[in-house]
Coordinates of C-alpha atoms and ligand atoms in Angstrom, one line a residue:
M1 CA -52.4 -7.4 6.7
I2 CA -54.3 -7.1 3.5
S3 CA -52.0 -6.5 0.6
V4 CA -52.9 -3.3 -1.1
N5 CA -51.9 -3.7 -4.6
V6 CA -50.9 -7.1 -5.9
L7 CA -54.2 -8.0 -7.3
N8 CA -55.2 -5.2 -9.6
C9 CA -53.6 -4.3 -12.8
E10 CA -53.6 -0.6 -12.2
A11 CA -55.3 2.2 -10.5
A12 CA -58.1 3.2 -12.8
S13 CA -59.9 6.6 -13.2
F14 CA -62.9 7.5 -11.1
Q15 CA -65.6 6.2 -13.4
K16 CA -69.1 6.0 -12.1
A17 CA -70.4 2.5 -12.6
P18 CA -74.0 2.2 -13.4
T19 CA -76.0 1.2 -10.4
P20 CA -77.2 -2.3 -11.1
S21 CA -80.9 -2.2 -11.7
K22 CA -83.0 -4.6 -9.6
L23 CA -83.0 -7.9 -11.5
K24 CA -86.1 -8.3 -13.4
L25 CA -87.7 -11.7 -13.6
L26 CA -87.6 -13.5 -16.9
P27 CA -91.0 -13.7 -18.6
S28 CA -91.2 -17.4 -17.9
A29 CA -90.3 -16.9 -14.2
R30 CA -92.8 -14.0 -13.9
K31 CA -95.8 -16.2 -14.7
S32 CA -97.3 -17.1 -11.4
V33 CA -95.9 -20.6 -10.9
K34 CA -97.2 -22.2 -7.8
V35 CA -94.2 -23.6 -6.2
K36 CA -93.7 -24.6 -2.7
R37 CA -90.8 -22.6 -1.2
M38 CA -88.7 -25.1 0.7
S39 CA -87.2 -23.6 3.8
K40 CA -83.8 -22.2 3.4
R41 CA -81.0 -24.6 4.3
F42 CA -78.0 -23.5 6.3
Y43 CA -75.4 -23.2 3.6
I44 CA -71.7 -23.4 4.5
T45 CA -68.7 -23.4 2.2
T46 CA -64.9 -23.7 2.4
A47 CA -62.3 -22.1 0.1
I48 CA -61.8 -24.3 -3.0
D49 CA -58.3 -25.6 -3.0
Y50 CA -55.8 -25.2 -5.8
V51 CA -55.8 -28.6 -7.5
N52 CA -52.1 -28.5 -8.2
G53 CA -50.9 -28.9 -4.7
Q54 CA -50.9 -31.7 -2.2
P55 CA -53.5 -31.6 0.6
H56 CA -51.8 -30.2 3.7
L57 CA -52.6 -29.3 7.3
G58 CA -54.0 -25.9 6.4
H59 CA -56.5 -27.3 3.9
A60 CA -57.5 -30.0 6.4
Y61 CA -58.0 -27.6 9.2
E62 CA -60.4 -25.4 7.2
K63 CA -62.4 -28.3 6.0
V64 CA -62.7 -29.8 9.5
I65 CA -63.9 -26.4 10.9
A66 CA -66.7 -26.3 8.2
D67 CA -67.6 -29.9 8.8
V68 CA -68.0 -29.5 12.5
I69 CA -70.2 -26.5 12.0
A70 CA -72.3 -28.4 9.4
R71 CA -72.7 -31.4 11.6
A72 CA -73.6 -29.3 14.6
K73 CA -76.3 -27.5 12.6
R74 CA -77.7 -30.8 11.4
S75 CA -77.6 -32.2 14.9
L76 CA -79.6 -29.1 16.0
G77 CA -82.2 -29.9 13.5
Q78 CA -81.3 -27.5 10.7
E79 CA -81.2 -28.7 7.2
T80 CA -77.6 -28.0 6.0
F81 CA -75.7 -27.9 2.8
F82 CA -71.9 -28.1 2.9
L83 CA -69.9 -27.3 -0.2
T84 CA -66.2 -27.8 -0.8
G85 CA -64.2 -28.4 -3.9
L86 CA -61.3 -27.4 -6.2
D87 CA -60.0 -24.4 -8.0
E88 CA -58.7 -25.9 -11.3
H89 CA -58.1 -23.1 -13.8
G90 CA -55.1 -20.8 -14.2
Q91 CA -51.6 -20.6 -15.4
K92 CA -50.1 -22.6 -12.6
V93 CA -52.3 -25.6 -13.5
Q94 CA -51.7 -25.2 -17.2
Q95 CA -47.9 -25.1 -16.7
A96 CA -47.9 -28.0 -14.3
A97 CA -49.9 -30.1 -16.8
I98 CA -47.6 -29.2 -19.6
A99 CA -44.6 -30.1 -17.5
E100 CA -46.1 -33.6 -16.9
G101 CA -47.0 -33.9 -20.6
K102 CA -50.7 -34.1 -19.9
S103 CA -53.6 -32.1 -20.9
P104 CA -54.8 -29.7 -18.2
Q105 CA -58.1 -31.5 -18.0
A106 CA -56.5 -35.0 -17.6
Y107 CA -54.1 -33.5 -15.1
C108 CA -56.9 -32.0 -13.0
D109 CA -59.0 -35.2 -13.2
E110 CA -56.1 -37.2 -11.7
L111 CA -55.5 -34.8 -8.9
A112 CA -59.2 -34.3 -8.2
A113 CA -59.4 -38.0 -7.2
T114 CA -56.7 -37.4 -4.6
W115 CA -58.6 -34.4 -3.2
K116 CA -61.9 -36.2 -3.1
A117 CA -60.3 -39.1 -1.2
F118 CA -58.8 -36.5 1.2
A119 CA -62.3 -35.2 2.0
V120 CA -63.4 -38.8 2.7
K121 CA -60.3 -39.4 4.9
L122 CA -61.3 -36.3 7.0
E123 CA -64.8 -37.7 7.3
L124 CA -66.3 -34.6 5.8
T125 CA -70.0 -34.5 5.3
N126 CA -70.0 -32.3 2.3
N127 CA -73.1 -32.4 0.2
D128 CA -71.4 -31.6 -3.1
F129 CA -67.9 -31.2 -4.4
V130 CA -67.4 -28.4 -6.9
R131 CA -64.7 -28.5 -9.6
T132 CA -64.4 -25.2 -11.5
T133 CA -63.8 -27.1 -14.7
Q134 CA -67.4 -28.6 -14.5
T135 CA -69.8 -27.4 -17.1
R136 CA -72.4 -26.5 -14.5
H137 CA -70.0 -24.0 -12.9
K138 CA -68.6 -22.6 -16.1
E139 CA -72.1 -21.9 -17.5
V140 CA -72.9 -19.7 -14.4
V141 CA -69.6 -17.9 -14.5
Q142 CA -70.3 -17.0 -18.2
A143 CA -73.9 -16.0 -17.4
I144 CA -72.6 -13.6 -14.7
L145 CA -69.9 -12.2 -17.0
A146 CA -72.4 -11.6 -19.8
R147 CA -74.8 -9.9 -17.5
L148 CA -72.2 -7.6 -15.9
Y149 CA -70.8 -6.8 -19.3
E150 CA -74.2 -5.8 -20.7
Q151 CA -74.8 -3.6 -17.7
G152 CA -71.6 -1.7 -18.2
H153 CA -69.6 -2.9 -15.2
F154 CA -66.5 -3.8 -17.4
Y155 CA -64.2 -1.7 -19.6
K156 CA -61.1 -2.6 -21.6
K157 CA -57.7 -1.0 -21.5
V158 CA -54.1 -1.6 -22.1
Y159 CA -51.7 -2.0 -19.1
R160 CA -48.0 -2.3 -19.0
G161 CA -46.3 -3.8 -15.9
F162 CA -44.5 -6.6 -14.2
Y163 CA -46.4 -9.9 -14.1
S164 CA -45.9 -12.7 -11.6
T165 CA -46.9 -16.0 -13.0
R166 CA -46.9 -17.6 -9.6
E167 CA -49.4 -15.1 -8.2
E168 CA -51.1 -14.7 -11.6
T169 CA -51.2 -11.0 -11.1
F170 CA -49.4 -7.7 -12.1
L171 CA -47.1 -6.3 -9.4
T172 CA -46.7 -2.7 -8.7
E173 CA -43.9 -0.5 -7.4
K174 CA -45.1 -1.1 -3.9
D175 CA -44.2 -4.8 -4.3
R176 CA -40.5 -4.0 -4.8
R177 CA -38.1 -4.7 -2.0
P178 CA -35.7 -1.9 -1.0
D179 CA -33.1 -3.2 -3.4
G180 CA -35.6 -2.8 -6.3
T181 CA -36.1 -6.6 -6.8
F182 CA -39.3 -8.5 -6.3
D183 CA -39.6 -11.0 -3.5
P184 CA -38.7 -14.5 -4.7
A185 CA -42.1 -15.6 -3.4
Y186 CA -43.5 -14.0 -6.6
G187 CA -41.5 -16.5 -8.7
E188 CA -40.6 -15.4 -12.2
V189 CA -41.6 -11.8 -12.9
A190 CA -41.7 -10.6 -16.5
E191 CA -42.6 -7.2 -18.0
L192 CA -45.7 -7.4 -20.0
E193 CA -48.0 -5.1 -22.0
E194 CA -51.5 -6.3 -22.1
E195 CA -55.0 -5.4 -23.0
N196 CA -57.6 -6.6 -20.5
Y197 CA -61.1 -6.2 -19.2
Y198 CA -61.5 -4.4 -15.8
F199 CA -64.3 -4.5 -13.3
K200 CA -65.2 -1.1 -12.0
L201 CA -64.9 -1.6 -8.2
R202 CA -64.2 1.9 -7.0
S203 CA -67.8 3.1 -7.3
H204 CA -68.8 0.5 -4.8
Q205 CA -66.2 1.4 -2.2
E206 CA -68.4 3.7 0.0
W207 CA -71.3 1.3 -0.1
L208 CA -69.0 -1.5 1.0
I209 CA -67.6 0.5 3.9
G210 CA -71.2 1.3 5.0
Y211 CA -72.2 -2.3 4.7
L212 CA -69.3 -3.5 6.9
E213 CA -70.1 -0.8 9.4
K214 CA -73.8 -1.8 9.6
N215 CA -73.1 -5.5 9.6
P216 CA -70.6 -6.1 12.3
S217 CA -70.8 -9.9 12.1
F218 CA -70.2 -10.0 8.3
V219 CA -66.5 -10.6 8.8
C220 CA -65.5 -12.6 11.9
P221 CA -63.5 -12.3 14.1
D222 CA -63.7 -8.6 14.8
Y223 CA -60.0 -7.9 14.2
R224 CA -60.3 -9.2 10.6
R225 CA -63.3 -6.9 10.0
N226 CA -61.3 -4.0 11.3
E227 CA -58.5 -4.9 9.0
V228 CA -60.8 -4.8 6.0
L229 CA -62.4 -1.5 7.1
G230 CA -59.0 0.0 7.7
F231 CA -57.9 -1.0 4.3
L232 CA -61.1 0.4 2.6
R233 CA -61.0 3.6 4.5
N234 CA -57.3 4.3 3.7
H235 CA -56.9 3.2 0.1
L236 CA -58.7 3.9 -3.1
L237 CA -59.9 0.6 -4.5
E238 CA -58.3 -0.3 -7.8
D239 CA -60.4 -1.7 -10.5
L240 CA -60.1 -5.5 -10.8
C241 CA -58.6 -7.0 -13.9
I242 CA -61.0 -9.9 -14.7
S243 CA -59.5 -11.3 -17.9
R244 CA -56.3 -12.9 -19.2
P245 CA -55.5 -13.0 -22.9
A246 CA -56.1 -16.4 -24.3
S247 CA -52.9 -16.1 -26.3
R248 CA -51.0 -16.3 -23.0
L249 CA -53.3 -18.5 -21.0
N250 CA -56.0 -20.6 -22.4
W251 CA -56.8 -22.8 -19.4
G252 CA -59.7 -20.8 -18.2
I253 CA -63.3 -19.9 -18.8
P254 CA -63.6 -17.9 -22.1
L255 CA -65.2 -14.5 -21.7
P256 CA -68.7 -14.9 -23.3
F257 CA -68.3 -11.5 -25.0
D258 CA -64.7 -11.8 -26.2
A259 CA -63.3 -15.1 -27.2
N260 CA -59.7 -13.7 -27.1
F261 CA -59.8 -13.7 -23.3
V262 CA -60.3 -16.1 -20.5
T263 CA -61.6 -15.2 -17.0
Y264 CA -59.3 -14.3 -14.3
V265 CA -59.0 -17.3 -12.0
W266 CA -60.3 -15.5 -8.8
F267 CA -63.4 -14.2 -10.5
D268 CA -64.0 -17.8 -11.7
A269 CA -63.2 -19.3 -8.3
L270 CA -65.3 -17.0 -6.1
T271 CA -68.3 -17.7 -8.3
N272 CA -68.4 -21.3 -7.2
Y273 CA -70.3 -20.3 -4.0
I274 CA -73.3 -19.3 -6.1
S275 CA -72.7 -21.4 -9.3
I276 CA -73.5 -24.6 -7.5
P277 CA -76.8 -23.3 -6.0
A278 CA -77.7 -21.9 -9.4
A279 CA -76.9 -25.3 -11.1
L280 CA -79.0 -27.1 -8.6
G281 CA -82.0 -24.7 -9.2
D282 CA -81.8 -22.9 -5.9
P283 CA -84.8 -20.5 -5.8
G284 CA -82.6 -18.0 -3.8
V285 CA -80.3 -17.1 -6.7
P286 CA -81.3 -14.4 -9.2
P287 CA -83.6 -16.0 -11.7
E288 CA -81.3 -15.2 -14.6
L289 CA -78.7 -17.4 -13.2
N290 CA -80.9 -20.2 -12.2
R291 CA -80.2 -23.3 -14.4
H292 CA -83.2 -25.3 -13.2
P293 CA -85.8 -23.0 -11.7
P294 CA -88.8 -24.6 -10.2
T295 CA -91.8 -24.8 -12.4
S296 CA -95.3 -26.1 -11.9
A297 CA -94.4 -29.3 -13.7
N298 CA -91.3 -29.6 -11.6
P299 CA -92.1 -28.0 -8.3
N300 CA -89.4 -27.0 -5.9
S301 CA -88.0 -30.1 -4.3
D302 CA -85.1 -31.4 -2.3
A303 CA -83.2 -31.6 -5.6
Q304 CA -83.5 -27.8 -5.8
P305 CA -82.4 -26.8 -2.3
A306 CA -82.9 -23.2 -1.1
L307 CA -79.3 -22.3 -0.3
W308 CA -78.4 -18.7 -1.3
P309 CA -77.4 -16.5 0.5
A310 CA -74.6 -18.6 2.0
D311 CA -74.6 -18.5 5.8
I312 CA -70.8 -18.9 6.3
H313 CA -67.8 -18.9 4.0
V314 CA -64.9 -20.4 6.0
I315 CA -61.6 -19.1 4.7
G316 CA -58.0 -18.5 5.7
K317 CA -56.7 -15.0 6.5
D318 CA -54.6 -14.8 3.3
I319 CA -57.7 -14.7 1.1
L320 CA -59.7 -12.2 3.1
K321 CA -59.5 -9.4 0.5
F322 CA -61.0 -11.5 -2.2
H323 CA -63.9 -12.5 0.0
S324 CA -64.6 -9.3 1.8
V325 CA -64.0 -6.8 -1.0
Y326 CA -64.3 -8.4 -4.4
W327 CA -66.9 -11.0 -3.7
P328 CA -69.4 -8.6 -2.0
I329 CA -69.0 -6.1 -4.9
M330 CA -69.5 -8.9 -7.4
L331 CA -72.7 -10.0 -5.7
K332 CA -74.0 -6.5 -5.4
A333 CA -73.4 -6.0 -9.2
I334 CA -75.1 -9.3 -9.9
G335 CA -78.1 -8.3 -7.7
A336 CA -77.7 -11.2 -5.3
P337 CA -77.8 -10.9 -1.6
L338 CA -74.5 -11.1 0.3
P339 CA -73.4 -14.1 2.4
K340 CA -74.2 -13.7 6.0
Q341 CA -70.7 -14.3 7.3
I342 CA -67.1 -14.7 6.3
L343 CA -65.4 -16.7 9.0
V344 CA -61.6 -16.2 8.9
H345 CA -59.2 -18.7 10.4
G346 CA -55.5 -18.2 11.0
W347 CA -52.6 -20.1 9.6
W348 CA -50.7 -23.1 11.0
Q349 CA -47.0 -23.2 11.4
K350 CA -45.0 -26.2 12.3
D351 CA -42.5 -25.9 15.2
G352 CA -42.8 -22.1 15.0
Q353 CA -41.8 -22.0 11.3
K354 CA -43.7 -21.6 8.1
M355 CA -44.4 -25.0 6.6
S356 CA -42.4 -25.6 3.5
K357 CA -41.9 -28.7 1.4
S358 CA -38.4 -27.7 0.5
T359 CA -37.2 -27.8 4.1
G360 CA -39.4 -30.8 4.9
N361 CA -41.0 -28.8 7.6
V362 CA -44.6 -30.0 6.9
V363 CA -47.4 -31.8 8.6
D364 CA -48.9 -34.4 6.4
P365 CA -52.5 -34.8 7.7
I366 CA -52.9 -38.2 5.9
A367 CA -49.8 -39.7 7.6
V368 CA -51.1 -38.4 11.0
I369 CA -54.6 -39.8 10.4
D370 CA -53.1 -43.2 9.3
E371 CA -51.1 -43.4 12.5
W372 CA -53.4 -41.9 15.1
G373 CA -56.9 -41.9 13.6
V374 CA -59.0 -39.2 12.0
D375 CA -60.6 -38.1 15.3
A376 CA -57.2 -37.6 17.0
F377 CA -56.3 -35.3 14.1
R378 CA -59.7 -33.4 14.2
F379 CA -59.4 -33.1 18.0
Y380 CA -55.9 -31.7 18.0
V381 CA -56.5 -29.0 15.4
L382 CA -59.8 -27.9 16.9
R383 CA -58.7 -28.0 20.5
E384 CA -55.3 -26.4 19.9
L385 CA -56.4 -23.4 17.8
D386 CA -59.3 -21.1 18.1
I387 CA -60.8 -19.8 14.9
G388 CA -58.9 -16.6 14.2
P389 CA -55.3 -16.5 15.5
D390 CA -52.4 -18.4 14.0
G391 CA -51.4 -21.8 15.4
N392 CA -48.3 -23.9 15.9
W393 CA -48.3 -27.6 15.4
T394 CA -45.8 -29.6 17.4
D395 CA -45.6 -33.4 17.3
A396 CA -44.9 -33.3 21.1
G397 CA -48.1 -31.2 21.6
F398 CA -50.1 -33.5 19.5
R399 CA -48.9 -36.6 21.5
A400 CA -49.5 -34.8 24.8
R401 CA -53.1 -34.0 23.9
Y402 CA -53.7 -37.5 22.6
S403 CA -52.4 -39.0 25.7
A404 CA -53.9 -36.7 28.3
E405 CA -57.2 -35.7 26.8
L406 CA -58.1 -38.6 24.5
A407 CA -56.5 -41.8 25.9
N408 CA -56.4 -40.9 29.6
G409 CA -59.4 -38.5 29.6
L410 CA -62.2 -39.5 27.4
G411 CA -61.0 -43.0 26.4
N412 CA -60.3 -44.0 30.0
L413 CA -63.7 -42.7 31.2
V414 CA -65.7 -44.6 28.7
N415 CA -63.7 -47.8 29.0
R416 CA -63.7 -48.0 32.7
S417 CA -67.4 -46.9 33.1
L418 CA -68.6 -49.5 30.6
S419 CA -66.2 -52.2 31.8
M420 CA -67.5 -51.9 35.3
L421 CA -71.1 -51.9 34.1
K422 CA -70.3 -55.1 32.2
R423 CA -68.5 -56.7 35.1
Y424 CA -70.7 -55.7 38.0
R425 CA -74.1 -55.6 36.4
N426 CA -73.7 -58.0 33.5
G427 CA -73.9 -55.0 31.1
M428 CA -77.5 -54.1 32.2
V429 CA -78.2 -50.4 32.7
P430 CA -79.4 -49.8 36.3
P431 CA -82.3 -47.5 37.3
V432 CA -82.0 -43.8 36.6
S433 CA -80.0 -41.7 39.0
N434 CA -79.4 -37.9 38.8
E435 CA -76.2 -37.3 40.6
L436 CA -74.3 -35.9 37.6
S437 CA -77.3 -34.4 35.9
A438 CA -76.6 -30.8 36.9
D439 CA -73.0 -31.0 35.6
A440 CA -74.2 -32.6 32.4
E441 CA -77.0 -30.0 31.9
R442 CA -74.5 -27.2 32.5
V443 CA -72.2 -28.5 29.8
V444 CA -75.0 -29.2 27.4
A445 CA -76.2 -25.6 27.7
E446 CA -72.7 -24.2 27.4
T447 CA -71.9 -26.4 24.4
L448 CA -75.1 -25.3 22.7
A449 CA -74.4 -21.6 23.3
L450 CA -70.8 -22.0 22.1
L451 CA -71.8 -23.9 19.0
E452 CA -74.2 -21.2 18.1
Q453 CA -71.3 -18.8 18.0
N454 CA -68.9 -21.2 16.2
Q455 CA -66.6 -21.2 19.3
L456 CA -65.4 -24.7 18.6
Q457 CA -62.4 -24.7 20.8
S458 CA -64.3 -23.4 23.8
A459 CA -67.0 -26.0 23.2
L460 CA -64.4 -28.7 23.4
Q461 CA -63.1 -27.2 26.6
S462 CA -66.5 -27.3 28.1
I463 CA -67.2 -30.9 27.0
W464 CA -63.9 -31.9 28.6
S465 CA -64.9 -30.3 31.9
L466 CA -67.6 -33.0 32.0
V467 CA -65.0 -35.7 31.1
T468 CA -62.8 -34.6 34.0
K469 CA -65.8 -34.3 36.3
A470 CA -66.9 -37.8 35.5
N471 CA -63.4 -39.2 35.9
Q472 CA -63.1 -37.6 39.3
Y473 CA -66.5 -39.0 40.2
V474 CA -65.1 -42.5 39.5
D475 CA -62.2 -41.8 41.8
H476 CA -64.4 -40.4 44.6
T477 CA -67.1 -43.0 44.5
A478 CA -64.7 -45.9 43.9
P479 CA -67.2 -48.3 42.4
F480 CA -64.6 -51.1 42.5
K481 CA -64.7 -50.8 46.3
L482 CA -68.5 -50.6 46.3
A483 CA -68.7 -53.8 44.3
K484 CA -67.0 -55.7 47.1
D485 CA -69.8 -54.9 49.6
P486 CA -73.2 -56.4 48.8
A487 CA -74.8 -53.8 51.2
K488 CA -73.7 -51.0 48.8
A489 CA -75.4 -52.5 45.7
A490 CA -77.9 -49.6 45.4
R491 CA -75.1 -47.1 45.6
L492 CA -73.1 -49.0 43.0
D493 CA -76.2 -48.9 40.7
E494 CA -76.4 -45.1 41.1
V495 CA -72.7 -44.6 40.2
L496 CA -72.9 -46.9 37.2
Y497 CA -76.0 -45.2 35.8
N498 CA -74.4 -41.8 36.2
L499 CA -71.3 -42.9 34.4
A500 CA -73.0 -44.6 31.5
E501 CA -75.4 -41.7 31.1
V502 CA -72.5 -39.2 31.0
C503 CA -70.9 -41.4 28.3
R504 CA -74.1 -41.3 26.2
I505 CA -74.4 -37.5 26.5
L506 CA -70.7 -37.1 25.7
A507 CA -71.3 -39.1 22.5
V508 CA -74.1 -36.6 21.4
L509 CA -72.0 -33.6 22.3
L510 CA -68.9 -34.9 20.5
W511 CA -70.7 -36.0 17.3
P512 CA -69.9 -32.9 15.3
F513 CA -66.2 -32.9 16.4
L514 CA -65.3 -36.6 16.6
P515 CA -68.0 -38.5 14.7
S516 CA -66.3 -41.9 14.7
T517 CA -65.6 -41.8 18.4
A518 CA -69.1 -40.6 19.2
S519 CA -70.6 -43.5 17.1
K520 CA -68.3 -46.0 18.9
I521 CA -69.4 -44.8 22.3
H522 CA -73.0 -45.1 21.2
G523 CA -72.3 -48.6 19.8
Q524 CA -70.5 -49.7 23.0
L525 CA -73.6 -48.5 25.0
G526 CA -75.7 -50.8 22.8
L527 CA -77.4 -47.9 21.0
E528 CA -77.9 -48.6 17.4
E529 CA -78.6 -45.1 15.9
A530 CA -76.0 -42.4 15.4
P531 CA -75.7 -39.9 18.2
D532 CA -76.5 -37.2 15.7
R533 CA -79.4 -35.4 17.4
F534 CA -78.5 -32.7 19.9
A535 CA -81.9 -32.9 21.5
A536 CA -80.9 -36.4 22.8
A537 CA -78.4 -34.8 25.2
R538 CA -81.1 -34.7 27.9
W539 CA -80.4 -36.4 31.1
G540 CA -82.2 -39.7 31.7
G541 CA -82.2 -40.8 28.1
L542 CA -80.4 -44.1 28.8
T543 CA -83.1 -46.7 29.4
P544 CA -82.7 -48.9 32.5
G545 CA -82.5 -52.5 31.5
L546 CA -80.7 -51.8 28.2
A547 CA -77.9 -54.3 27.5
I548 CA -74.7 -52.5 26.6
G549 CA -72.2 -53.8 24.0
A550 CA -68.6 -54.7 24.4
P551 CA -66.3 -52.0 25.8
T552 CA -63.2 -51.6 23.7
P553 CA -60.5 -48.8 24.0
L554 CA -61.3 -45.7 22.0
F555 CA -57.8 -44.3 21.9
P556 CA -55.2 -47.1 22.4
R557 CA -52.3 -45.8 24.5
K558 CA -49.2 -45.5 22.4
E559 CA -45.6 -46.0 23.4
V560 CA -43.7 -43.0 22.2
Ligands
MSP601 N1 -57.9 -21.4 -4.6 C1 -57.8 -20.4 -3.6 C2 -59.1 -20.2 -2.9 C3 -60.3 -19.8 -3.8 S1 -61.8 -19.7 -2.8 C4 -62.9 -19.1 -3.9 C5 -56.8 -20.8 -2.6 N2 -56.4 -22.1 -2.5 S2 -55.3 -22.7 -1.5 O1 -55.3 -24.1 -1.8 O2 -54.1 -21.9 -1.6 O3 -55.9 -22.4 0.0 C6 -57.1 -23.0 0.4 C7 -57.4 -22.6 1.8 O4 -56.4 -23.2 2.7 C8 -57.3 -21.1 2.1 O5 -58.4 -20.7 2.8 C9 -56.0 -20.9 2.8 O6 -56.1 -19.9 3.7 C10 -55.9 -22.3 3.6 N3 -54.6 -22.5 4.0 C11 -53.5 -22.7 3.2 N4 -52.4 -22.9 4.0 C12 -52.7 -22.7 5.3 C13 -52.0 -22.9 6.5 N5 -50.7 -23.1 6.6 N6 -52.8 -22.8 7.6 C14 -54.2 -22.7 7.6 N7 -54.8 -22.5 6.5 C15 -54.1 -22.4 5.3 O7 -56.3 -19.9 -1.9

């Protein structure tokens, strides 16, 4: 459920916000500059993680989802830009740095190295890595704040209430438990009186409801959209407190119009999705925000990718309100188009319990990857949990999938198919045969349709139907028996071609999900290039006469 009240300082009066005028081009931008408009890239983002935590399963899951979608789009021929990164401002970071005797910047720099290494470990293909302490980001946040301030979207007022440092927000009466206390999850709660700046959200409420109604795929899955709509229809939006007094918190982006305040960390963080395009000179962002707009001397180029509006923001269910209420309203006020979709995933538990460091009930993705390999990790999270509901990690479930689907399923298929080709045909691909082509074509079509709807779990199920079919084909055709009878040489050729070709097509289909495994399959087939073009998943692509490489197990069986 969306929490109603924890994020705003107080219900504010019904003030009519000025309708943001259509952004006017700067004089320089208005001059007719002949620039080639590069075609818009598919632009996908993840939430930016709080720098002051350790990377865990939930972070890894989200990043892997975004990576699979990004790789799939590229494989389908669409230029793609994938952004991930870190949320580095706020009181928690400031306090953690002080506790370690470090400056907040030095503290963030150290942790950022861990997070960047984590992205590499997951084999993410992100095109950029944003850190909210970077100048390129801060400049855009300030440009947006200055603009919204000038246009009258903010006002200042005093508010007295109970403040949770852990959540960096004021709590209200609704947050109290029946015994009058606040949930320990809020950490230390102190009574504060504070003057702050507020963003007038309420005047945009009806517009947002209408927008969600008219754009059913804006929030996915459907039940999350219904949650947002239910919330908006049943509650008056409270204005958003967008500042924190610098006297209390100075680890933030100063408000450009009042140096006594820094920017509320969520306003800062959400802006990352557009600050990086703006910093790169994306022609799709409002001209006032664009840091490197194309000019005739510097025409639009790859260095200034056309990104905005984002195609997908991948986020977890806990931060839905920020992305489906605050962010659209911020963008409307800025005069920028809205992202096309907010794709909301569920939360992982371990053994049916909330993961918690204090009880030791956690899944450490790095330890899992070190022991089982990154593709085993990617496979389990994507195959086990559809994007939407909550999931439950169990070590036994992980091992069962590794053993049945990876080692005995895919691994066994590839290893025995290529080993037999090596043994019986000296590793030379026989003439084309089409016995499994219909099965392969069905799975290729299904996978394509499912990828287009971001149905990653179902796509894996479909791909595994081909793995199973091909393994059964080995059992039925028994090539090891055919090999003993010279009169059956032509039949053996057929069987071996079908198996090798299925392995090749599987490599192409698996590329977005299990990139290392897909590359290994290609390599073992003697194919040098990466299996990164979906169009290659067409039956008959394996050339007769090709000499395959050495078969080696993809997923070694493990004694448990
Ligand atoms: N910094 C904010 C996001 C700002 S985006 C403009 C934040 N950071 S976070 O580190 O707490 O969470 C990052 C992402 O990880 C969120 O999308 C969150 O939902 C996700 N997950 C954190 N724990 C999770 C699980 N246990 N399971 C699945 N995803 C979870 O929120």
